[in-house]
Tab-separated table of C-alpha atoms and ligand atoms in Angstrom:
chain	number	residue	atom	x	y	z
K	1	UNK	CA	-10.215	17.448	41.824
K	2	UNK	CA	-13.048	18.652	44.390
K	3	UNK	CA	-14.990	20.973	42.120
K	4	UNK	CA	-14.733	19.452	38.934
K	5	UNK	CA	-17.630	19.987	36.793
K	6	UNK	CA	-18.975	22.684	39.476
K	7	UNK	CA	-20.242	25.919	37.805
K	8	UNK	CA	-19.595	28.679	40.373
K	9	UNK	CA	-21.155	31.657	40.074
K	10	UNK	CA	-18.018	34.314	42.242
K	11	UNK	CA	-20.065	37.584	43.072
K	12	UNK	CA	-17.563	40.714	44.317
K	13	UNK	CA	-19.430	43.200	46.003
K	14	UNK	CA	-17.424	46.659	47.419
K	15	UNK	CA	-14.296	46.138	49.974
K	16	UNK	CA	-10.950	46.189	50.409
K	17	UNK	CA	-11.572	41.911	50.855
K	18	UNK	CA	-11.986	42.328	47.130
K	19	UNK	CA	-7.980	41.364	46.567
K	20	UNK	CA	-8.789	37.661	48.369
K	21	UNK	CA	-10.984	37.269	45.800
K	22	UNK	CA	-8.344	36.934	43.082
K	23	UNK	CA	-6.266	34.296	45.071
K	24	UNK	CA	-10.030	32.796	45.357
K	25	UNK	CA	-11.091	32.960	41.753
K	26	UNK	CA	-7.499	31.409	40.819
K	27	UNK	CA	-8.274	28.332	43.856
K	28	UNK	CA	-11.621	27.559	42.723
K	29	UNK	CA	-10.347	27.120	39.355
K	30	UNK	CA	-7.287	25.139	40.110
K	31	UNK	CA	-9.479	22.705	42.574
K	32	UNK	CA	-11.780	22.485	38.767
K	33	UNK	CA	-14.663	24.547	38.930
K	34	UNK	CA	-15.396	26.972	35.924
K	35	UNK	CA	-16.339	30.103	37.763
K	36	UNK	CA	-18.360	33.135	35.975
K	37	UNK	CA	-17.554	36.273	37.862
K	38	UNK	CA	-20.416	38.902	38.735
K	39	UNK	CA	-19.314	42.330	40.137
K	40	UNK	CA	-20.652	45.007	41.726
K	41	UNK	CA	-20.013	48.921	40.288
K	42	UNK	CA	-18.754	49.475	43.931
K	43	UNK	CA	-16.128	46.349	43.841
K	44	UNK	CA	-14.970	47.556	40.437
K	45	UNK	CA	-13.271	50.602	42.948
K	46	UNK	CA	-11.317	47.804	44.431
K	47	UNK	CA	-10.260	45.429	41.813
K	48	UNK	CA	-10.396	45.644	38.147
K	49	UNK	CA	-12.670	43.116	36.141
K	50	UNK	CA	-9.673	42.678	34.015
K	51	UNK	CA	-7.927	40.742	36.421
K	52	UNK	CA	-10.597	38.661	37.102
K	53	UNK	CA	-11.356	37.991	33.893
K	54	UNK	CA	-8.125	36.949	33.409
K	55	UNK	CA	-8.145	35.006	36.486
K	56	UNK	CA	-11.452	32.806	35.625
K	57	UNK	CA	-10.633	32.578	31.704
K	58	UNK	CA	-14.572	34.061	31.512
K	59	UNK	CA	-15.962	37.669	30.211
K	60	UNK	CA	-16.784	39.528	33.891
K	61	UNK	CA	-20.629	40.559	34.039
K	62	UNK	CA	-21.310	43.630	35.977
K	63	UNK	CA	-24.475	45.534	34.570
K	64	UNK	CA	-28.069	44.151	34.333
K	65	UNK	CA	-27.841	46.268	31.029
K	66	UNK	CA	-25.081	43.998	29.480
K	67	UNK	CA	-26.178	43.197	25.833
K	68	UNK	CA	-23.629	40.181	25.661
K	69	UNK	CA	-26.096	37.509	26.796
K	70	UNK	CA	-28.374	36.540	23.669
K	71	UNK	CA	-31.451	37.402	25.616
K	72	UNK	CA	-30.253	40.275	27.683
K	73	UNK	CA	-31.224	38.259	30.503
K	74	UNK	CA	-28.271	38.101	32.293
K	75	UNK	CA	-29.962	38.090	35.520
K	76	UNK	CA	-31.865	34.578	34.720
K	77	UNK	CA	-29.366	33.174	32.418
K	78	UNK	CA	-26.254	33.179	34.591
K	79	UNK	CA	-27.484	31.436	37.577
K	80	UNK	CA	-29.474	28.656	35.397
K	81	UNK	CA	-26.634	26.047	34.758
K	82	UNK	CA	-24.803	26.860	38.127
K	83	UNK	CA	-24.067	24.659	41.085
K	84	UNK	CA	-23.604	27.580	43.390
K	85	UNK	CA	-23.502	31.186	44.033
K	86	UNK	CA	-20.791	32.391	46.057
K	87	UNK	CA	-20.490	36.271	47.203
K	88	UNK	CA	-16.814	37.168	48.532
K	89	UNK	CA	-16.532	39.154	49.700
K	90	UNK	CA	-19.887	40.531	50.695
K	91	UNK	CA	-20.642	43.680	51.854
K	92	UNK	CA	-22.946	44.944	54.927
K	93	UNK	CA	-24.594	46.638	52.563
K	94	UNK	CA	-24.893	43.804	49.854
K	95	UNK	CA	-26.356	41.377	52.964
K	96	UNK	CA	-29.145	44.606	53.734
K	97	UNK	CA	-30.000	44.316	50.235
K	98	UNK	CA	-29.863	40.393	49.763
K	99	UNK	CA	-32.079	40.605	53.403
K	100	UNK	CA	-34.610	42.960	51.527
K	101	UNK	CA	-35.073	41.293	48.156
K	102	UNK	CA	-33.383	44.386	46.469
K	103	UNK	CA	-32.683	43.960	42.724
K	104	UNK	CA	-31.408	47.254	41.845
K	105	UNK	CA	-27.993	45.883	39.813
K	106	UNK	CA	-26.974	42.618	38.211
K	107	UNK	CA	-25.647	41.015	41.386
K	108	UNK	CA	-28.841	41.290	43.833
K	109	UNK	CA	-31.139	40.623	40.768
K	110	UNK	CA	-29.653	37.150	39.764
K	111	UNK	CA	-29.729	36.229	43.308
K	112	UNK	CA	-33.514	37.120	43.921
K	113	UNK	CA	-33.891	35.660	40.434
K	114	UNK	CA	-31.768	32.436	41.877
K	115	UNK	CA	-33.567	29.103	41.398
K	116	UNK	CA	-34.818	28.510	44.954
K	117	UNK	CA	-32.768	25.105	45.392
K	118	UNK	CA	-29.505	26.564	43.824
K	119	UNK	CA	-27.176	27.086	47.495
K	120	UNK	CA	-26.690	30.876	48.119
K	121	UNK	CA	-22.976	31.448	49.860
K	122	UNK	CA	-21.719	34.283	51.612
K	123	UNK	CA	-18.385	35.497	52.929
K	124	UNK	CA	-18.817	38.596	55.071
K	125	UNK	CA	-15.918	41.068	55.055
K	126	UNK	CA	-16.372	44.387	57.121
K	127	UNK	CA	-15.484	46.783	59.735
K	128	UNK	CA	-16.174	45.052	63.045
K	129	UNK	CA	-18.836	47.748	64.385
K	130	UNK	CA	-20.479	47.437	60.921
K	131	UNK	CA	-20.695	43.598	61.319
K	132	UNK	CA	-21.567	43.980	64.968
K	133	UNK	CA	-24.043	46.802	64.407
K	134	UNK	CA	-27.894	45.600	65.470
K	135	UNK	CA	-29.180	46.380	61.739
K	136	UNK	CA	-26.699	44.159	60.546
K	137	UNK	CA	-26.965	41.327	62.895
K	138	UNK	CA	-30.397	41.686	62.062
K	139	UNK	CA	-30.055	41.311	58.014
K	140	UNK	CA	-27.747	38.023	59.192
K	141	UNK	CA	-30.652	36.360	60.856
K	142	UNK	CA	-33.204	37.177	58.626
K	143	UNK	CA	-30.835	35.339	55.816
K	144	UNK	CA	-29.825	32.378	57.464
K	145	UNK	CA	-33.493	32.054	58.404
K	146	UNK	CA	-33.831	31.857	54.382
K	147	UNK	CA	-31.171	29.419	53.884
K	148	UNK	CA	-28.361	31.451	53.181
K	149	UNK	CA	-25.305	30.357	54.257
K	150	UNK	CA	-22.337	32.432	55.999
K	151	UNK	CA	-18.615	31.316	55.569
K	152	UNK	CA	-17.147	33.379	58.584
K	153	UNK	CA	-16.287	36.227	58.933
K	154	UNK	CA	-12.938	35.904	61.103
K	155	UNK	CA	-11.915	38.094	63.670
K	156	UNK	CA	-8.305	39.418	63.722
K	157	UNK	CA	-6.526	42.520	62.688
K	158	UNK	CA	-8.353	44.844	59.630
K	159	UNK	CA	-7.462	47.141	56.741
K	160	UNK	CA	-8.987	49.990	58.846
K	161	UNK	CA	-7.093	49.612	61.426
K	162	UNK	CA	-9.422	48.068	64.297
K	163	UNK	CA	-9.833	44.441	65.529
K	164	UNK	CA	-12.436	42.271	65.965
K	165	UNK	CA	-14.635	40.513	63.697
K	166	UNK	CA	-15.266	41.371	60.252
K	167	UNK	CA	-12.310	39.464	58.344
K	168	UNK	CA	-13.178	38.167	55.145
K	169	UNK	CA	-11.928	34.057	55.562
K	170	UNK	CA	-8.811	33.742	53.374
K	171	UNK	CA	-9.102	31.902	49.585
K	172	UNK	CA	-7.959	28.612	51.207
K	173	UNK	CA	-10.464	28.356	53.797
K	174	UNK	CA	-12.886	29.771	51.468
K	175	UNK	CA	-12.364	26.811	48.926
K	176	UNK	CA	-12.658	24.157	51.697
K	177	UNK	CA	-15.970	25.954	52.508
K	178	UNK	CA	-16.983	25.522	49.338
K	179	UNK	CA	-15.914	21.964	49.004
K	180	UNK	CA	-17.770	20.881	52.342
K	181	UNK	CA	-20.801	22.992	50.895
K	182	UNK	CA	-21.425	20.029	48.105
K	183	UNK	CA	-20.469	17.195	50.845
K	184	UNK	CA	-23.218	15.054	52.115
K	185	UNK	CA	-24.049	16.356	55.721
K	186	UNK	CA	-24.665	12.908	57.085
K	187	UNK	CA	-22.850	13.869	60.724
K	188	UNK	CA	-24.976	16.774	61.071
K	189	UNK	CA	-25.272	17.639	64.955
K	190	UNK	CA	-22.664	15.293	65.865
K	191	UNK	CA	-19.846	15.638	67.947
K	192	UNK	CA	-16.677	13.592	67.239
K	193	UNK	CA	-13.565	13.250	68.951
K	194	UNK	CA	-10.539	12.353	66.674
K	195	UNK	CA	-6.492	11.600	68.049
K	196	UNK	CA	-4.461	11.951	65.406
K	197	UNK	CA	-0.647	12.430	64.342
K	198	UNK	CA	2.373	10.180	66.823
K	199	UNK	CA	3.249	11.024	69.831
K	200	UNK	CA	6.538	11.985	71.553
K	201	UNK	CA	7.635	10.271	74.324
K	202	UNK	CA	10.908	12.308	76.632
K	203	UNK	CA	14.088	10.573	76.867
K	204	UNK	CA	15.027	14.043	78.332
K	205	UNK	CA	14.734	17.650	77.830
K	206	UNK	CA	15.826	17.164	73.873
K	207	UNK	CA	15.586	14.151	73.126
K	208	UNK	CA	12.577	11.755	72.444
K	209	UNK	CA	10.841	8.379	70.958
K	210	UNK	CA	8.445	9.168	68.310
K	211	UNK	CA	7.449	7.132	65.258
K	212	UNK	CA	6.799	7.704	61.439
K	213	UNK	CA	2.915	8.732	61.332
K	214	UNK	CA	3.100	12.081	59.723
K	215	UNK	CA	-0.966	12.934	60.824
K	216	UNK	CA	-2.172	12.901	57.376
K	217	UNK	CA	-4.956	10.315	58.081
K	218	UNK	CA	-6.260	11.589	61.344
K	219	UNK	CA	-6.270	15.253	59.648
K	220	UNK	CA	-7.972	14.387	56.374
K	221	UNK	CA	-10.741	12.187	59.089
K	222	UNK	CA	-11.234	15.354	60.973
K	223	UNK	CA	-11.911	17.501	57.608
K	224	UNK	CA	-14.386	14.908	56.335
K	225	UNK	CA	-16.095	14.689	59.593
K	226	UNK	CA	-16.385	18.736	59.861
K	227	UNK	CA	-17.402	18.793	56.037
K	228	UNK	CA	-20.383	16.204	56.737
K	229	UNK	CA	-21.818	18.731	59.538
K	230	UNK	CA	-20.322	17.408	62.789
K	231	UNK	CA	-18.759	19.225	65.305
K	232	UNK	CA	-14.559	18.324	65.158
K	233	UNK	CA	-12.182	18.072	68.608
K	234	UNK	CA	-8.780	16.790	67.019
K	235	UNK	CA	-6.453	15.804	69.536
K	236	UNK	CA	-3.463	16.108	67.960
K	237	UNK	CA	0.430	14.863	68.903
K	238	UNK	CA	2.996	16.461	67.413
K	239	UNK	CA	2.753	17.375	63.109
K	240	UNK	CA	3.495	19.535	60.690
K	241	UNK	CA	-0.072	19.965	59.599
K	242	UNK	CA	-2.476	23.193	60.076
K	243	UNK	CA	-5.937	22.093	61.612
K	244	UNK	CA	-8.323	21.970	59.004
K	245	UNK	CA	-10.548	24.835	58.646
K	246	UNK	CA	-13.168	24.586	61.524
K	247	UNK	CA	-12.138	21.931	63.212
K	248	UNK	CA	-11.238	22.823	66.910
K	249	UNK	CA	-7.335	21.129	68.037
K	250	UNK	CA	-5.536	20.872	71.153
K	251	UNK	CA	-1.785	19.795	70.720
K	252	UNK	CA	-0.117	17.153	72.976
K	253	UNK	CA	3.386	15.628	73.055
K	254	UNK	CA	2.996	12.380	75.239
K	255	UNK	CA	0.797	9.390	75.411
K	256	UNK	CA	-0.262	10.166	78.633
K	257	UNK	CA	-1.141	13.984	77.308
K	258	UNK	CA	-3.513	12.490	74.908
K	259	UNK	CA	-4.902	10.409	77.169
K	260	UNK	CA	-6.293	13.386	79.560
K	261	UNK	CA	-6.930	15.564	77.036
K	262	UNK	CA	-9.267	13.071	75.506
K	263	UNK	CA	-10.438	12.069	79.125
K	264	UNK	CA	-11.310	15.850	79.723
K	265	UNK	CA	-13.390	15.834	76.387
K	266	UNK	CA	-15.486	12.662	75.859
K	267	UNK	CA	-18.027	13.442	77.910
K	268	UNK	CA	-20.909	14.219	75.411
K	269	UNK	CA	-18.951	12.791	71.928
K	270	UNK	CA	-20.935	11.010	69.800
K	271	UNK	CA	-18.041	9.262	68.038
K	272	UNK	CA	-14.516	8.741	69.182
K	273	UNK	CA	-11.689	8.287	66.037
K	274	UNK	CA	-8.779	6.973	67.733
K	275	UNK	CA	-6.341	7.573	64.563
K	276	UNK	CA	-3.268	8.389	66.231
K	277	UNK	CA	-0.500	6.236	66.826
K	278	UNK	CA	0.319	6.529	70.030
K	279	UNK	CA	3.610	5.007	71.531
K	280	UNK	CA	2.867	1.772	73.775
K	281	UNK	CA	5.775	2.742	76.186
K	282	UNK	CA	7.269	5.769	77.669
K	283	UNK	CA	10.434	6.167	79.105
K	284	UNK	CA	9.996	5.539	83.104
K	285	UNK	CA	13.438	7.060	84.108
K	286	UNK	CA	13.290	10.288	81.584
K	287	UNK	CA	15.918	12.759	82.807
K	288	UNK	CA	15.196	16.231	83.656
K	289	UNK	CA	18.591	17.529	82.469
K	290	UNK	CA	20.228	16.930	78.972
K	291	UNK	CA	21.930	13.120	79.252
K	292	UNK	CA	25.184	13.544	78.783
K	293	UNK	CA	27.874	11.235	76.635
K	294	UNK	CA	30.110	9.071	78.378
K	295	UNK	CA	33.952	9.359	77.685
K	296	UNK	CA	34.070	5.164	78.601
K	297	UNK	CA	31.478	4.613	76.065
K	298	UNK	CA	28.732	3.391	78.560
K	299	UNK	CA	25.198	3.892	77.519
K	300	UNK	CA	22.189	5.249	79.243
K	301	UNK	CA	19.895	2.191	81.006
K	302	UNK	CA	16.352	3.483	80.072
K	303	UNK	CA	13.285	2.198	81.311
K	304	UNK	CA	10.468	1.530	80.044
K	305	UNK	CA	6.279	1.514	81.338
K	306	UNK	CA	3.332	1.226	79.543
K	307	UNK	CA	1.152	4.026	78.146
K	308	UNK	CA	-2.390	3.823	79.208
K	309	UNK	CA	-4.526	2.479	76.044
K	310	UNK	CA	-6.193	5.469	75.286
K	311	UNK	CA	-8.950	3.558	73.110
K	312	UNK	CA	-9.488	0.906	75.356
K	313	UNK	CA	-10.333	3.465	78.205
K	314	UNK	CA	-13.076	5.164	76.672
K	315	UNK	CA	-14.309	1.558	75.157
K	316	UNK	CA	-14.478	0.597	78.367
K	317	UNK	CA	-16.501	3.704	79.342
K	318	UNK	CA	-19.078	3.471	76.392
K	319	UNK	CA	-19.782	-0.369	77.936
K	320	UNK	CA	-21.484	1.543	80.787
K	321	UNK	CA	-22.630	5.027	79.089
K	322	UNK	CA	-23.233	3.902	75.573
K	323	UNK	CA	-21.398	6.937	73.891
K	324	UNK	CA	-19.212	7.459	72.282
K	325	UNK	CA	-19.215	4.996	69.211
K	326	UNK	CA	-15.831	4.210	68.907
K	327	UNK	CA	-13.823	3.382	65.603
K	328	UNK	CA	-10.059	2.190	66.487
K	329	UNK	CA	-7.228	2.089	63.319
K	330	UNK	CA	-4.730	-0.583	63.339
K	331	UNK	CA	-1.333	-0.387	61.657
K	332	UNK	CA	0.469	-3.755	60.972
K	333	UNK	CA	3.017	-4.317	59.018
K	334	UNK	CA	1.570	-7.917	57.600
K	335	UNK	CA	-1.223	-10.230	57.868
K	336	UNK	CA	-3.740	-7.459	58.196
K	337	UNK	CA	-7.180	-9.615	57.766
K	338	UNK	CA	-6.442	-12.004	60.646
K	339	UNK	CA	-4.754	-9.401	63.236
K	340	UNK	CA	-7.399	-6.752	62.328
K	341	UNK	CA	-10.672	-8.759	62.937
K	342	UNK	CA	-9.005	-9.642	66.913
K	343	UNK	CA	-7.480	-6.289	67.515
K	344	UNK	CA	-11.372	-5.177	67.079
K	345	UNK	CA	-12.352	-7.766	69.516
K	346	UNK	CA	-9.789	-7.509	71.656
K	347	UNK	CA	-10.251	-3.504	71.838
K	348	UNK	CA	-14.111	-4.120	72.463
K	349	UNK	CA	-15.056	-1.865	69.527
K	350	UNK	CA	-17.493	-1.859	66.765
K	351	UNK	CA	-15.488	-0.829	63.918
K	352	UNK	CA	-11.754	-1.021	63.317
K	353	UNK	CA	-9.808	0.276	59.949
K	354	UNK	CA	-6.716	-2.142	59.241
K	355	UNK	CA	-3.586	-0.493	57.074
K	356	UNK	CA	-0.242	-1.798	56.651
K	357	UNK	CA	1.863	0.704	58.424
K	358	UNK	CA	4.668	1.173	56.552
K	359	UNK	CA	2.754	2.017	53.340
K	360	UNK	CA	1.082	4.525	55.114
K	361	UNK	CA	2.543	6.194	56.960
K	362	UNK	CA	3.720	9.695	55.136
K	363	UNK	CA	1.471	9.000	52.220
K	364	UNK	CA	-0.955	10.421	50.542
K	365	UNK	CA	-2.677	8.181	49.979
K	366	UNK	CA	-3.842	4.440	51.582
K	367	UNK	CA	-5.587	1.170	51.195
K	368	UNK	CA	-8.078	0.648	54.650
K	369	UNK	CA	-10.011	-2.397	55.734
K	370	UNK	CA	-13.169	-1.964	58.018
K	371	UNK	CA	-13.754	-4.643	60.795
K	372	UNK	CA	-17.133	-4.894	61.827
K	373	UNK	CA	-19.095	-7.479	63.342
K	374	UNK	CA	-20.187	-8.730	59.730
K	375	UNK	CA	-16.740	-9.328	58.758
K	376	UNK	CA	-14.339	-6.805	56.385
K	377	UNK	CA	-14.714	-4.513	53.652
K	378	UNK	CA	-11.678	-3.126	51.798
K	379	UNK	CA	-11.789	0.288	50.506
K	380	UNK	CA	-9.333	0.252	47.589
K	381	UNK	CA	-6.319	2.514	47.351
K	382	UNK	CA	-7.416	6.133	47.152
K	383	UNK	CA	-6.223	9.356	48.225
K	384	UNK	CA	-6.675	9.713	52.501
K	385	UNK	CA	-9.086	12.815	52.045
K	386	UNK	CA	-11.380	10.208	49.571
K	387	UNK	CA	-10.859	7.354	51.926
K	388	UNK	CA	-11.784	9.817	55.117
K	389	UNK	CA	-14.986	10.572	52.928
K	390	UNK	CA	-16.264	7.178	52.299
K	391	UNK	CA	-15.324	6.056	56.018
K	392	UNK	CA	-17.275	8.924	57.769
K	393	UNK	CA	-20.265	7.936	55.130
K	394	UNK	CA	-19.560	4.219	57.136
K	395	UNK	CA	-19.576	5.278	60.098
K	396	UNK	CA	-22.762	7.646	60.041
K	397	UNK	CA	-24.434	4.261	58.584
K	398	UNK	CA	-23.912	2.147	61.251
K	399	UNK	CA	-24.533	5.235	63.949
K	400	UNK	CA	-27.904	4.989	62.300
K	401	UNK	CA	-28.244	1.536	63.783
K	402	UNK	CA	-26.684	1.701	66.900
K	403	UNK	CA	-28.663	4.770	68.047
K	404	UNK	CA	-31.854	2.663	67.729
K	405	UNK	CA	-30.352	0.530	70.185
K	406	UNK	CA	-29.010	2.895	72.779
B	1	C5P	O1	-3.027	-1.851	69.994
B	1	C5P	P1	-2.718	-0.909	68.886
B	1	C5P	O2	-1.743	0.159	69.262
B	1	C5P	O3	-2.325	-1.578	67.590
B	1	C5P	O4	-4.119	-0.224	68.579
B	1	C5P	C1	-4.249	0.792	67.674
B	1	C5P	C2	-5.470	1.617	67.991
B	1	C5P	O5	-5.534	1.910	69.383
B	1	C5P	C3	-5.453	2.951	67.312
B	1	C5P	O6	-6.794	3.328	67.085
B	1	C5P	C4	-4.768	3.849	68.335
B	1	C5P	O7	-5.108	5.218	68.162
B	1	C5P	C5	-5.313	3.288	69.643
B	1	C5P	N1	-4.393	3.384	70.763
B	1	C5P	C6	-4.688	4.214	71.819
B	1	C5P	N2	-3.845	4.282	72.900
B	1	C5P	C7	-2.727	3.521	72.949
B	1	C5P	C8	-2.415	2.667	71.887
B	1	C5P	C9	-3.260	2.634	70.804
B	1	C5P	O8	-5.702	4.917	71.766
B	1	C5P	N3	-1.944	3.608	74.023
């Protein structure tokens, strides 16, 4: 699990974001994380500290008076074995305070009172002129100038009534925050372009070639790439799969979709993750109306061309403009050492990760080979979010190198 062993510290501070913060308390401690909840008197009006007692199997701490810590030094106690503090949601006036060093109740004093290395995480949640107002926007600066770190807010619909920004994230996103919080950020500044997912190729209006990749793979590359600090475009055929939280997608069907939607966005990548498996051919004679069945059993004659090699293009490109770095994946279905080492060559790429398609595809989880120019390393069988770590941790490596040559 993602958090196991984390200590979280969950701080609730006054709004109506407060009942997220149950589905949150619940997510953190499914994903493993104990998590010691800290309220403020004004998010007790919201939510009781029953329920989240009962939700993080822990006593709730809300006064700096509390005589239940040996000491009575709550404020210096609870922070000392965590990994994290997290406030969700978090007030405007809990950020003024946090901005101004207050310490006038349990929460604001254990975060002043926060060793200065433990991470300090906020999820904003409030009326969009209050989050837009200058004296805010002003308290926001002045704390990410001091490290802190802001999980959203989103914009959308509120409990008030108005729109705009303001929304406290929801529990999910909040957790994969959190998760890519502890991740190393060794794609920090970068941008990387990913395909993932098949594509669909028309036969006509409702009917189509596809194949068996489900996404998974491409997706859980794009989350590890976003949680190590880069800057995520997934290009993404069709799949049942929600983007991963911050990572920018644009949808396609066809080969030839992918191909000018990545054409229209590599200028300026720093890595290009060709994941997807995109169909070689497409249908040349694809009929605009619904094909209708024959009554003397005849069959349609399709046609076939080739799909432009959407990796090979912008290979070809980064010969003459040295970016992006680009990693190709290969799926066979046997003999994976020799075919993967000359599908690298033959692509013209650095780095190439080999699986066997059909025990892929649909899984959760994979066996992957890298190709490099040294030879192969095999990442043992591991679940495709694990795998997606350890290859972005590869490929940030061997950017290291090939920047000093560019
Ligand atoms: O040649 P093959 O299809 O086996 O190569 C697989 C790699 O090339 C994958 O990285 C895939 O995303 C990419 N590819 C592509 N455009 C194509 C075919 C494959 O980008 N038309």
């Amino acid at each position: 699990m993602d958090l196991t062993g984390k200590k979280i510290v969950l701080g609730l501070t006054g709004g109506v974001a407060c009942y997220k913060a149950a589905e949150l308390c619940r997510a953190l401690s499914k994903a493993g994380a104990s998590v010691q909840v800290v309220m403020t008197d004004a998010a007790s009006h919201f939510i009781t500290a029953v329920t989240m007692q009962a939700l993080s199997g822990q006593p709730v701490f809300s006064s700096q008076w509390d005589p239940r810590v040996d000491n009575n030094m709550a404020h210096i106690d609870i922070t000392r074995q965590a990994d994290a503090i997290l406030i969700a949601p978090c007030s405007a006036d809990f950020l003024r305070k946090l901005a101004h060093g207050a310490c006038d109740d349990l929460l604001s004093t254990l975060c002043l009172a926060k060793p200065r290395m433990l991470p300090l995480l906020v999820a904003p949640a409030m009326n969009v002129e209050m989050w837009q107002n200058p004296a805010t926007q002003r308290n926001v600066a002045q704390l990410r100038e001091d490290g802190v770190v802001f999980f959203g807010p989103a914009a959308g619909a509120q409990a008030c009534g108005e729109v705009g920004l303001g929304r406290m994230l929801e529990a999910q996103q909040l957790l994969e925050e959190l998760i890519a919080a502890f991740q190393p950020k060794v794609l920090a500044g970068k941008r990387i372009l990913i395909t993932a997912g098949p594509t669909f190729e028309a036969i006509d209006p409702v009917r189509g070639i596809t194949n068996l990749s489900s996404g998974k793979m491409g997706y859980a590359v794009a989350r590890a790439a976003r949680e190590a600090g880069a800057e995520v475009l997934l290009i993404s055929g069709p799949t049942a799969l929600a983007a991963p939280h911050g990572v920018q997608r644009i949808n396609v069907q066809s080969a030839q979709q992918m191909h000018d939607a990545v054409m229209a966005a590599v200028d300026g990548q720093h890595v290009f993750i060709a994941v997807a498996a995109v169909a070689d051919w497409r249908v040349a004679n694809a009929s605009e109306q619904k094909m209708k069945k024959k009554d003397d059993g005849s069959v349609p004659d399709l046609k076939f061309e080739q799909n432009p090699d959407i990796l090979a293009t912008v290979a070809a490109r980064t010969s003459l403009a040295g970016y992006p770095y680009c990693v190709g994946f290969a799926a066979e279905s046997e003999n994976l050492l020799a075919f993967g080492a000359a599908k690298r060559e033959k692509k013209g790429i650095p780095l190439l990760v080999g699986n066997i398609g059909h025990h892929t595809f649909g899984q959760d989880d994979n066996t992957i080979i890298l190709f490099d120019e040294n030879g192969h390393t095999i990442l043992p069988r591991a679940d495709k979010l694990s795998l997606a770590r350890q290859l972005v941790c590869e490929i940030s490596k061997r950017l290291d190198k090939y920047s000093l040559f560019q």
